Short mmCIF file of C-alpha atoms in Angstrom, two decimals:
data_model
loop_
_atom_site.label_atom_id
_atom_site.label_comp_id
_atom_site.label_asym_id
_atom_site.label_seq_id
_atom_site.Cartn_x
_atom_site.Cartn_y
_atom_site.Cartn_z
CA MET L 1 -37.32 37.06 19.70
CA GLU L 2 -33.54 37.20 19.18
CA ASN L 3 -31.88 35.40 16.29
CA ARG L 4 -31.46 31.66 16.62
CA PHE L 5 -28.64 29.79 14.93
CA VAL L 6 -27.88 26.06 14.83
CA ILE L 7 -24.61 24.21 14.26
CA ILE L 8 -24.92 20.47 13.53
CA LEU L 9 -21.71 18.48 13.97
CA ALA L 10 -21.54 15.86 11.21
CA ALA L 11 -17.88 15.63 10.20
CA GLY L 12 -16.77 12.43 11.95
CA LYS L 13 -16.18 9.20 10.06
CA GLY L 14 -17.31 6.99 12.94
CA THR L 15 -14.58 4.34 12.93
CA ARG L 16 -16.33 2.30 15.63
CA MET L 17 -19.23 1.71 13.23
CA LYS L 18 -16.80 -0.34 11.08
CA SER L 19 -18.67 0.71 7.99
CA LYS L 20 -18.10 2.17 4.53
CA LEU L 21 -21.09 4.42 5.25
CA TYR L 22 -20.33 7.59 7.19
CA LYS L 23 -21.67 7.47 10.72
CA VAL L 24 -24.34 10.18 10.56
CA LEU L 25 -25.81 8.61 7.41
CA HIS L 26 -26.68 5.33 9.13
CA LYS L 27 -30.45 5.08 9.35
CA VAL L 28 -32.76 4.99 12.31
CA ALA L 29 -36.35 4.02 11.44
CA GLY L 30 -35.51 4.45 7.76
CA LYS L 31 -34.04 7.95 8.00
CA ALA L 32 -30.38 9.06 8.26
CA MET L 33 -29.43 10.07 11.79
CA VAL L 34 -28.33 13.55 10.71
CA ASP L 35 -31.63 13.98 8.86
CA HIS L 36 -33.51 13.20 12.09
CA VAL L 37 -31.48 15.88 13.86
CA LEU L 38 -32.06 18.44 11.11
CA THR L 39 -35.80 17.72 11.05
CA GLN L 40 -36.13 18.33 14.80
CA VAL L 41 -33.94 21.43 14.58
CA GLU L 42 -36.08 22.85 11.78
CA ASN L 43 -39.13 22.61 14.03
CA THR L 44 -37.52 25.09 16.46
CA ARG L 45 -37.64 27.66 13.61
CA PRO L 46 -34.00 28.83 13.60
CA ASP L 47 -32.84 31.72 11.42
CA GLU L 48 -29.80 29.86 10.11
CA ILE L 49 -28.53 26.26 10.17
CA VAL L 50 -24.91 25.30 9.51
CA THR L 51 -23.85 21.66 9.22
CA ILE L 52 -20.17 20.90 9.78
CA VAL L 53 -19.10 18.24 7.29
CA GLY L 54 -15.85 16.33 6.85
CA HIS L 55 -15.75 12.63 6.06
CA GLY L 56 -18.40 11.93 3.45
CA ALA L 57 -19.12 15.63 3.01
CA GLU L 58 -20.73 15.23 -0.41
CA ALA L 59 -22.92 12.34 0.75
CA VAL L 60 -24.11 14.34 3.77
CA LYS L 61 -24.86 17.34 1.55
CA ALA L 62 -26.77 15.13 -0.88
CA THR L 63 -28.88 13.81 2.01
CA LEU L 64 -29.71 17.19 3.54
CA GLY L 65 -29.77 19.28 0.38
CA GLU L 66 -30.48 23.00 0.63
CA ARG L 67 -32.06 22.74 4.07
CA SER L 68 -28.72 23.71 5.61
CA LYS L 69 -25.59 25.72 4.90
CA TYR L 70 -22.29 23.85 5.20
CA ALA L 71 -18.79 24.36 6.57
CA LEU L 72 -15.93 21.91 5.99
CA GLN L 73 -13.77 20.49 8.77
CA ALA L 74 -10.92 19.10 6.70
CA GLU L 75 -9.08 17.70 9.76
CA GLN L 76 -10.95 16.25 12.72
CA LEU L 77 -9.25 17.98 15.65
CA GLY L 78 -12.11 17.86 18.14
CA THR L 79 -15.56 19.29 18.72
CA GLY L 80 -14.26 22.79 19.46
CA HIS L 81 -12.35 22.81 16.20
CA ALA L 82 -15.47 21.60 14.38
CA VAL L 83 -17.63 24.45 15.69
CA LEU L 84 -14.89 26.92 14.78
CA GLN L 85 -15.40 26.02 11.10
CA ALA L 86 -18.70 27.92 11.19
CA LYS L 87 -16.88 31.13 12.04
CA GLU L 88 -17.12 32.62 8.55
CA LEU L 89 -20.88 32.10 8.49
CA LEU L 90 -21.85 33.02 12.06
CA ALA L 91 -19.11 34.92 13.91
CA GLY L 92 -20.08 38.46 14.93
CA LYS L 93 -23.81 37.89 14.67
CA LYS L 94 -25.97 38.66 17.67
CA GLY L 95 -28.17 35.83 18.87
CA THR L 96 -28.26 32.37 20.40
CA THR L 97 -26.56 29.33 18.91
CA LEU L 98 -27.54 25.69 19.43
CA VAL L 99 -24.72 23.18 18.94
CA VAL L 100 -25.94 19.62 18.43
CA SER L 101 -24.35 16.38 17.22
CA GLY L 102 -25.52 14.70 14.04
CA ASP L 103 -25.43 11.30 15.72
CA THR L 104 -28.18 12.05 18.29
CA PRO L 105 -31.28 10.99 16.32
CA LEU L 106 -33.60 10.68 19.34
CA LEU L 107 -33.56 14.34 20.38
CA THR L 108 -36.97 15.98 19.95
CA TRP L 109 -37.79 19.50 18.93
CA GLU L 110 -39.74 19.91 22.17
CA THR L 111 -36.59 19.29 24.21
CA LEU L 112 -34.54 21.63 22.02
CA SER L 113 -37.20 24.34 22.29
CA ASN L 114 -37.24 23.95 26.07
CA LEU L 115 -33.45 24.28 26.07
CA PHE L 116 -33.65 27.54 24.12
CA GLU L 117 -36.31 28.89 26.50
CA TYR L 118 -34.40 27.86 29.64
CA HIS L 119 -31.29 29.57 28.30
CA ALA L 120 -33.24 32.76 27.65
CA THR L 121 -35.00 32.87 31.01
CA ARG L 122 -31.72 32.28 32.89
CA GLN L 123 -29.99 34.93 30.77
CA SER L 124 -27.06 32.55 30.44
CA SER L 125 -24.00 32.82 28.27
CA ALA L 126 -24.06 29.04 27.88
CA THR L 127 -26.57 26.33 28.75
CA ILE L 128 -25.72 22.64 28.71
CA LEU L 129 -28.34 20.02 27.93
CA THR L 130 -27.84 17.31 30.56
CA ALA L 131 -29.42 14.03 31.60
CA ASN L 132 -29.31 11.73 34.57
CA ALA L 133 -27.67 8.51 33.31
CA PRO L 134 -28.27 5.09 34.89
CA ASP L 135 -24.73 4.20 33.79
CA PRO L 136 -22.66 7.34 33.11
CA PHE L 137 -19.52 5.55 31.92
CA GLY L 138 -18.12 7.14 28.77
CA TYR L 139 -19.99 10.43 29.17
CA GLY L 140 -18.62 13.79 30.20
CA ARG L 141 -19.74 14.62 33.76
CA ILE L 142 -21.42 17.85 34.88
CA ILE L 143 -19.52 19.14 37.89
CA ARG L 144 -21.49 21.52 40.10
CA ASP L 145 -20.47 23.43 43.22
CA HIS L 146 -22.02 22.98 46.67
CA ILE L 147 -25.09 25.08 45.76
CA GLY L 148 -25.67 23.42 42.39
CA ILE L 149 -24.05 25.96 40.05
CA VAL L 150 -22.25 24.43 37.06
CA GLU L 151 -18.49 24.70 37.38
CA ARG L 152 -17.19 22.67 34.44
CA ILE L 153 -17.56 19.54 32.32
CA VAL L 154 -15.06 16.72 32.82
CA GLU L 155 -14.55 14.10 30.11
CA GLN L 156 -14.43 10.43 31.10
CA LYS L 157 -10.69 10.08 30.44
CA ASP L 158 -9.90 13.20 32.45
CA ALA L 159 -12.24 12.50 35.41
CA SER L 160 -11.02 11.75 38.91
CA ALA L 161 -12.54 8.82 40.82
CA GLU L 162 -14.92 11.19 42.61
CA GLU L 163 -15.93 12.97 39.41
CA ALA L 164 -16.51 9.64 37.66
CA ARG L 165 -19.22 8.79 40.22
CA VAL L 166 -21.35 11.77 39.10
CA THR L 167 -24.43 10.59 37.18
CA GLU L 168 -25.47 13.89 35.58
CA ILE L 169 -23.93 13.71 32.13
CA ASN L 170 -23.28 16.07 29.26
CA THR L 171 -25.40 15.14 26.24
CA GLY L 172 -23.13 17.07 23.86
CA THR L 173 -25.86 19.60 23.08
CA TYR L 174 -25.46 23.23 24.09
CA VAL L 175 -26.88 26.69 23.62
CA PHE L 176 -24.46 29.65 23.61
CA ASP L 177 -24.52 33.39 23.22
CA ASN L 178 -23.23 33.40 19.65
CA GLU L 179 -20.67 36.21 20.00
CA LEU L 180 -19.25 34.81 23.24
CA LEU L 181 -19.05 31.34 21.67
CA PHE L 182 -16.73 32.39 18.87
CA ASP L 183 -14.70 34.61 21.17
CA ALA L 184 -14.11 31.67 23.55
CA LEU L 185 -13.29 29.26 20.71
CA GLY L 186 -10.14 31.28 20.08
CA LYS L 187 -8.96 30.56 23.63
CA ILE L 188 -9.20 26.76 23.87
CA ASP L 189 -6.15 24.49 23.63
CA THR L 190 -5.33 20.78 23.35
CA ASN L 191 -4.09 20.23 26.89
CA ASN L 192 -6.16 17.08 27.55
CA ALA L 193 -5.99 13.29 27.29
CA GLN L 194 -7.13 13.26 23.67
CA GLY L 195 -4.98 16.13 22.45
CA GLU L 196 -8.05 17.74 20.86
CA TYR L 197 -9.88 21.04 21.02
CA TYR L 198 -12.76 20.26 23.36
CA LEU L 199 -15.93 22.31 22.97
CA THR L 200 -16.52 21.57 26.66
CA ASP L 201 -13.51 23.74 27.60
CA ILE L 202 -15.58 26.78 26.63
CA ILE L 203 -17.69 26.26 29.75
CA GLU L 204 -14.69 26.74 32.02
CA ILE L 205 -13.46 29.71 29.94
CA LEU L 206 -16.82 31.45 30.25
CA LYS L 207 -16.96 30.69 33.98
CA ASN L 208 -13.51 32.17 34.50
CA GLU L 209 -14.64 35.30 32.70
CA GLY L 210 -17.56 35.71 35.08
CA GLN L 211 -20.22 34.60 32.60
CA THR L 212 -23.33 32.69 33.66
CA VAL L 213 -23.39 28.99 32.74
CA ALA L 214 -26.57 26.97 33.27
CA ALA L 215 -27.58 23.35 32.79
CA PHE L 216 -31.00 22.15 31.67
CA GLN L 217 -31.71 18.51 32.54
CA MET L 218 -34.01 16.74 30.10
CA ASP L 219 -36.76 14.45 31.36
CA ASN L 220 -36.03 11.44 29.16
CA PHE L 221 -32.49 10.03 29.21
CA ASP L 222 -33.20 8.03 26.03
CA GLU L 223 -33.17 11.22 23.97
CA SER L 224 -29.52 11.78 24.84
CA LEU L 225 -28.31 8.60 23.13
CA GLY L 226 -25.36 9.25 20.84
CA VAL L 227 -24.74 6.54 18.27
CA ASN L 228 -21.08 5.50 17.99
CA ASP L 229 -21.35 1.79 17.17
CA ARG L 230 -23.78 -0.82 15.89
CA ILE L 231 -24.98 -1.65 19.39
CA ALA L 232 -26.05 1.93 19.99
CA LEU L 233 -27.57 2.06 16.49
CA SER L 234 -29.71 -0.97 17.33
CA GLU L 235 -30.80 0.65 20.61
CA ALA L 236 -31.68 3.89 18.81
CA ASN L 237 -33.81 1.94 16.34
CA ARG L 238 -35.57 0.14 19.18
CA ILE L 239 -36.36 3.37 21.02
CA MET L 240 -37.48 5.15 17.85
CA ARG L 241 -39.65 2.18 16.84
CA ASP L 242 -41.33 2.20 20.24
CA ARG L 243 -41.89 5.96 19.98
CA ILE L 244 -43.39 5.67 16.48
CA ASN L 245 -45.62 2.74 17.41
CA LYS L 246 -46.98 4.52 20.47
CA TYR L 247 -47.76 7.56 18.36
CA HIS L 248 -49.83 5.52 15.90
CA MET L 249 -51.68 3.66 18.67
CA VAL L 250 -52.60 6.98 20.29
CA GLN L 251 -53.95 8.05 16.88
CA GLY L 252 -56.31 5.05 16.78
CA VAL L 253 -54.28 2.35 15.03
CA THR L 254 -54.34 -1.17 16.48
CA LEU L 255 -50.96 -2.90 16.64
CA VAL L 256 -51.55 -6.49 17.67
CA ASP L 257 -47.92 -6.94 18.75
CA PRO L 258 -46.04 -3.61 18.83
CA ALA L 259 -42.75 -5.32 19.69
CA SER L 260 -42.68 -7.06 16.30
CA THR L 261 -44.15 -4.21 14.24
CA TYR L 262 -41.70 -2.02 12.31
CA ILE L 263 -43.03 1.32 11.08
CA GLN L 264 -40.55 3.80 9.70
CA TYR L 265 -40.47 7.52 10.41
CA GLY L 266 -42.91 9.51 8.28
CA VAL L 267 -45.41 6.72 7.54
CA LYS L 268 -49.05 7.88 7.76
CA ILE L 269 -51.80 5.51 8.96
CA GLY L 270 -55.54 6.16 9.35
CA SER L 271 -57.65 5.27 12.36
CA ASP L 272 -59.17 1.83 12.95
CA THR L 273 -56.51 0.17 10.86
CA ILE L 274 -55.32 -3.16 12.30
CA ILE L 275 -51.71 -4.26 11.89
CA GLU L 276 -50.81 -7.84 12.77
CA PRO L 277 -47.38 -9.09 13.99
CA ASN L 278 -44.14 -8.92 12.02
CA VAL L 279 -45.33 -6.26 9.60
CA HIS L 280 -42.80 -3.83 8.09
CA ILE L 281 -44.06 -0.49 6.74
CA LYS L 282 -41.40 1.69 5.16
CA GLY L 283 -40.64 4.89 3.31
CA LYS L 284 -43.31 7.33 2.20
CA THR L 285 -46.19 4.90 2.69
CA VAL L 286 -49.68 6.27 3.33
CA ILE L 287 -52.32 3.88 4.70
CA GLY L 288 -56.00 4.76 5.00
CA SER L 289 -58.60 3.89 7.62
CA ASP L 290 -60.15 0.49 8.38
CA VAL L 291 -57.32 -1.36 6.67
CA VAL L 292 -56.23 -4.82 7.82
CA ILE L 293 -52.57 -5.67 7.25
CA GLY L 294 -51.93 -9.32 7.94
CA ALA L 295 -48.89 -10.85 9.57
CA ASN L 296 -45.55 -10.95 7.71
CA SER L 297 -46.45 -8.24 5.20
CA GLU L 298 -44.03 -5.60 3.90
CA ILE L 299 -45.20 -2.30 2.42
CA VAL L 300 -42.71 0.18 0.93
CA ASP L 301 -43.39 3.67 -0.52
CA SER L 302 -46.99 2.78 -1.33
CA THR L 303 -50.51 4.14 -0.96
CA ILE L 304 -53.12 1.87 0.59
CA GLU L 305 -56.62 3.36 0.56
CA ASP L 306 -59.49 2.68 2.99
CA ASN L 307 -60.97 -0.76 3.72
CA VAL L 308 -58.18 -2.69 2.05
CA LYS L 309 -57.14 -6.16 3.27
CA ILE L 310 -53.55 -7.31 2.82
CA ARG L 311 -52.43 -10.79 3.83
CA SER L 312 -48.77 -11.82 4.06
CA SER L 313 -47.72 -9.91 0.96
CA VAL L 314 -45.03 -7.53 -0.33
CA ILE L 315 -46.10 -4.20 -1.82
CA GLU L 316 -43.55 -1.79 -3.32
CA GLU L 317 -44.17 1.66 -4.84
CA SER L 318 -47.74 0.73 -5.66
CA ILE L 319 -51.32 1.87 -5.09
CA VAL L 320 -54.12 -0.29 -3.71
CA ARG L 321 -57.52 1.35 -4.07
CA THR L 322 -60.48 1.28 -1.67
CA GLY L 323 -61.96 -2.11 -0.86
CA ALA L 324 -59.37 -4.18 -2.68
CA ASP L 325 -57.69 -7.22 -1.16
CA VAL L 326 -54.20 -8.55 -1.72
CA GLY L 327 -52.65 -11.90 -0.85
CA PRO L 328 -51.69 -14.13 0.71
CA MET L 329 -48.19 -14.25 -0.78
CA ALA L 330 -48.82 -11.67 -3.48
CA HIS L 331 -46.12 -9.31 -4.73
CA LEU L 332 -46.95 -5.86 -6.05
CA ARG L 333 -43.84 -4.46 -7.67
CA PRO L 334 -43.26 -0.80 -8.59
CA LEU L 335 -46.03 1.00 -10.51
CA ALA L 336 -48.72 -1.56 -9.80
CA GLU L 337 -52.18 -0.08 -9.27
CA ILE L 338 -54.96 -2.27 -7.94
CA GLY L 339 -58.44 -0.82 -8.50
CA GLU L 340 -61.41 -0.55 -6.17
CA ASN L 341 -62.70 -3.89 -4.89
CA ALA L 342 -60.21 -5.75 -7.04
CA HIS L 343 -58.70 -9.03 -5.88
CA VAL L 344 -55.07 -10.08 -6.16
CA GLY L 345 -54.69 -13.55 -4.73
CA ASN L 346 -51.97 -15.94 -3.66
CA PHE L 347 -48.71 -16.01 -5.60
CA VAL L 348 -49.80 -13.28 -7.99
CA GLU L 349 -47.16 -10.79 -9.11
CA VAL L 350 -48.07 -7.42 -10.62
CA LYS L 351 -45.55 -4.97 -12.03
CA LYS L 352 -46.11 -1.69 -13.88
CA ALA L 353 -49.70 -2.67 -14.47
CA THR L 354 -53.17 -1.48 -13.54
CA LEU L 355 -56.11 -3.66 -12.56
CA GLY L 356 -59.51 -2.02 -12.88
CA LYS L 357 -62.44 -1.95 -10.49
CA GLY L 358 -63.64 -5.41 -9.47
CA THR L 359 -61.02 -7.27 -11.50
CA LYS L 360 -59.83 -10.59 -10.09
CA ALA L 361 -56.48 -12.35 -10.45
CA GLY L 362 -56.84 -15.24 -8.04
CA HIS L 363 -53.61 -17.20 -8.07
CA LEU L 364 -50.29 -18.12 -9.66
CA THR L 365 -50.26 -15.28 -12.19
CA TYR L 366 -47.81 -12.71 -13.53
CA ILE L 367 -49.17 -9.40 -14.86
CA GLY L 368 -46.49 -7.07 -16.16
CA ASN L 369 -46.69 -3.96 -18.34
CA ALA L 370 -50.44 -4.26 -18.78
CA GLU L 371 -53.61 -2.22 -18.52
CA ILE L 372 -56.47 -4.41 -17.28
CA GLY L 373 -60.01 -3.01 -17.34
CA ASN L 374 -62.93 -3.37 -14.92
CA GLU L 375 -64.40 -6.72 -13.84
CA VAL L 376 -61.92 -8.79 -15.78
CA ASN L 377 -61.34 -12.39 -14.70
CA ILE L 378 -57.76 -13.62 -14.92
CA GLY L 379 -57.49 -17.34 -14.31
CA ALA L 380 -54.83 -19.37 -12.54
CA GLY L 381 -51.40 -19.55 -14.12
CA VAL L 382 -51.89 -16.71 -16.59
CA ILE L 383 -48.67 -15.08 -17.76
CA PHE L 384 -48.35 -11.73 -19.50
CA VAL L 385 -45.24 -12.37 -21.57
CA ASN L 386 -43.90 -8.82 -21.74
CA TYR L 387 -40.15 -9.21 -22.34
CA ASP L 388 -38.30 -10.55 -25.38
CA GLY L 389 -34.85 -10.33 -23.84
CA LYS L 390 -34.25 -6.78 -25.05
CA ASN L 391 -37.48 -4.79 -24.95
CA LYS L 392 -40.64 -4.78 -22.86
CA TYR L 393 -44.05 -4.56 -24.45
CA GLU L 394 -47.48 -3.60 -23.16
CA SER L 395 -50.83 -5.35 -23.42
CA LYS L 396 -54.36 -4.12 -22.82
CA VAL L 397 -57.39 -6.07 -21.66
CA ASP L 398 -60.74 -4.27 -21.80
CA ASP L 399 -63.69 -4.45 -19.41
CA PHE L 400 -65.47 -7.75 -18.70
CA ALA L 401 -62.93 -9.88 -20.56
CA PHE L 402 -62.21 -13.42 -19.38
CA ILE L 403 -58.69 -14.83 -19.53
CA GLY L 404 -58.75 -18.59 -18.96
CA SER L 405 -56.31 -20.48 -16.78
CA ASN L 406 -52.76 -21.13 -17.97
CA ALA L 407 -53.04 -18.67 -20.87
CA ASN L 408 -49.98 -16.84 -22.20
CA ILE L 409 -50.60 -13.29 -23.39
CA VAL L 410 -47.59 -12.53 -25.59
CA SER L 411 -47.36 -8.75 -25.62
CA PRO L 412 -48.21 -6.50 -27.34
CA VAL L 413 -51.79 -7.78 -27.44
CA HIS L 414 -55.19 -6.07 -27.07
CA VAL L 415 -58.10 -8.15 -25.78
CA GLY L 416 -61.37 -6.33 -26.46
CA LYS L 417 -64.41 -5.84 -24.25
CA ASN L 418 -66.06 -9.15 -23.27
CA GLY L 419 -63.32 -11.01 -25.10
CA LEU L 420 -62.76 -14.63 -24.06
CA VAL L 421 -59.37 -16.34 -24.09
CA THR L 422 -59.71 -20.07 -23.55
CA ALA L 423 -57.63 -21.97 -20.99
CA GLY L 424 -54.19 -23.09 -22.08
CA SER L 425 -54.01 -20.72 -25.04
CA THR L 426 -51.00 -18.76 -26.22
CA ILE L 427 -52.27 -15.48 -27.63
CA THR L 428 -50.03 -13.52 -29.99
CA GLU L 429 -52.64 -11.47 -31.85
CA ASP L 430 -55.36 -9.02 -30.80
CA VAL L 431 -58.73 -10.38 -29.73
CA ALA L 432 -61.72 -8.36 -30.91
CA GLU L 433 -64.62 -7.27 -28.72
CA ASP L 434 -66.96 -10.19 -27.92
CA ALA L 435 -64.60 -12.63 -29.68
CA LEU L 436 -63.43 -16.01 -28.44
CA ALA L 437 -59.76 -16.83 -28.93
CA PHE L 438 -57.86 -20.06 -28.53
CA GLY L 439 -54.36 -21.04 -29.47
CA ARG L 440 -53.66 -24.58 -28.30
CA ALA L 441 -51.62 -27.38 -29.83
CA ARG L 442 -53.91 -30.18 -31.07
CA GLN L 443 -54.18 -33.11 -28.69
CA VAL L 444 -53.17 -36.53 -30.00
CA ASN L 445 -53.78 -39.78 -28.05
CA LYS L 446 -51.70 -42.93 -28.73
CA GLU L 447 -53.35 -46.09 -27.42
CA ASP L 448 -51.25 -48.27 -25.05
CA ARG L 449 -48.10 -46.18 -25.58
CA ALA L 450 -47.92 -45.23 -21.87
CA LYS L 451 -46.68 -48.74 -21.18
CA ASN L 452 -43.32 -47.77 -22.73
CA TYR L 453 -42.53 -45.16 -20.04
CA PRO L 454 -40.84 -45.74 -16.69
CA HIS L 455 -43.80 -44.50 -14.64
CA TYR L 456 -45.97 -47.42 -15.80
CA LYS L 457 -46.95 -49.84 -12.99
CA GLY L 458 -48.88 -52.44 -14.95
#
């Protein structure tokens, strides 16, 4: 197979986005648009990828890393000028070059592979990826002759009334013979409505030189969407969300209401998992099989093992082991680890802490910077007091301990195996194995004194 090269156009600022963030870095399903494009391009197995950067060059490079080479377009003088910036890296090399925009996050590697193959079988000098648009306004039109051969591409602002009625549009993605591409780039000018170097002018140049130009029409118009404003960004997210949700349902995941379920790109979910409405699953989350995720839950960058039940809770950068249940209204903050068959109940917050197998924290509790053993009972209202305003301290509770309701564990404290902390205690010292600890103020009753307070009704 001949060499394959790719040029990704990612230099534009995207003024219509009205954003401090550069256009191609806006996210679709949790991933930067240009990263989506690069990921799909990588799956076509090219020999070399060059990303053209300009506005936000360092931010784009930081996002894509060493997966691509880079060329700088210091001035944005049009798409033809942008491609020309790759001359030092690619000019003179034999092979086929794909040119694709960094703001087309819905393109799939299957479509790009088909474009490469169509170009090869037609032995074309250039092949345009086209689509049939329900509303072609704003797109460049594909103008064909009376037998269907591509003659040229006409931009919206340069189109005649007849040309504007054409519904086959240019998606802005092309495959070229690499040597002919860079030769033709030296012949384009700015004689157009925008005063820019149009990449589309290369089609007419190649035609005039007797070269073969083909057009491959994709099946799904949605893939062609280029994101230039927030409206298009919203539409791209909707389409990508639908695509992701359908993929998971085909793999055996039940989505009770797909329209209100938000699963980001790259999330992994096992079969027979049930996801209720208005659930958000983000980042590098991995969810096992036979999990139930209740309505209004959010899970970010976390691992949820098999047979877990989560009800209306937020889980961030945490691990929930097999058989555990979380919620409702629990919050697992970063570095929480909930052990097998453990229970984290309503309004319990866990941060940088581990709960062992079978441990239960039922309600209204904060567990921070702590290591909790197996089958520990943590009563209602328990607080692990881990912060003194400057430093954080860790506590440890061994297996089978019992922490009574409304206890304060003032870290650093070690409660030994089978240790018992009585309800309402403030514990500032270690509790030995099998010991009972209490630290309450002594109760004093004053007869008839309640009559002196405003609540008294007589």
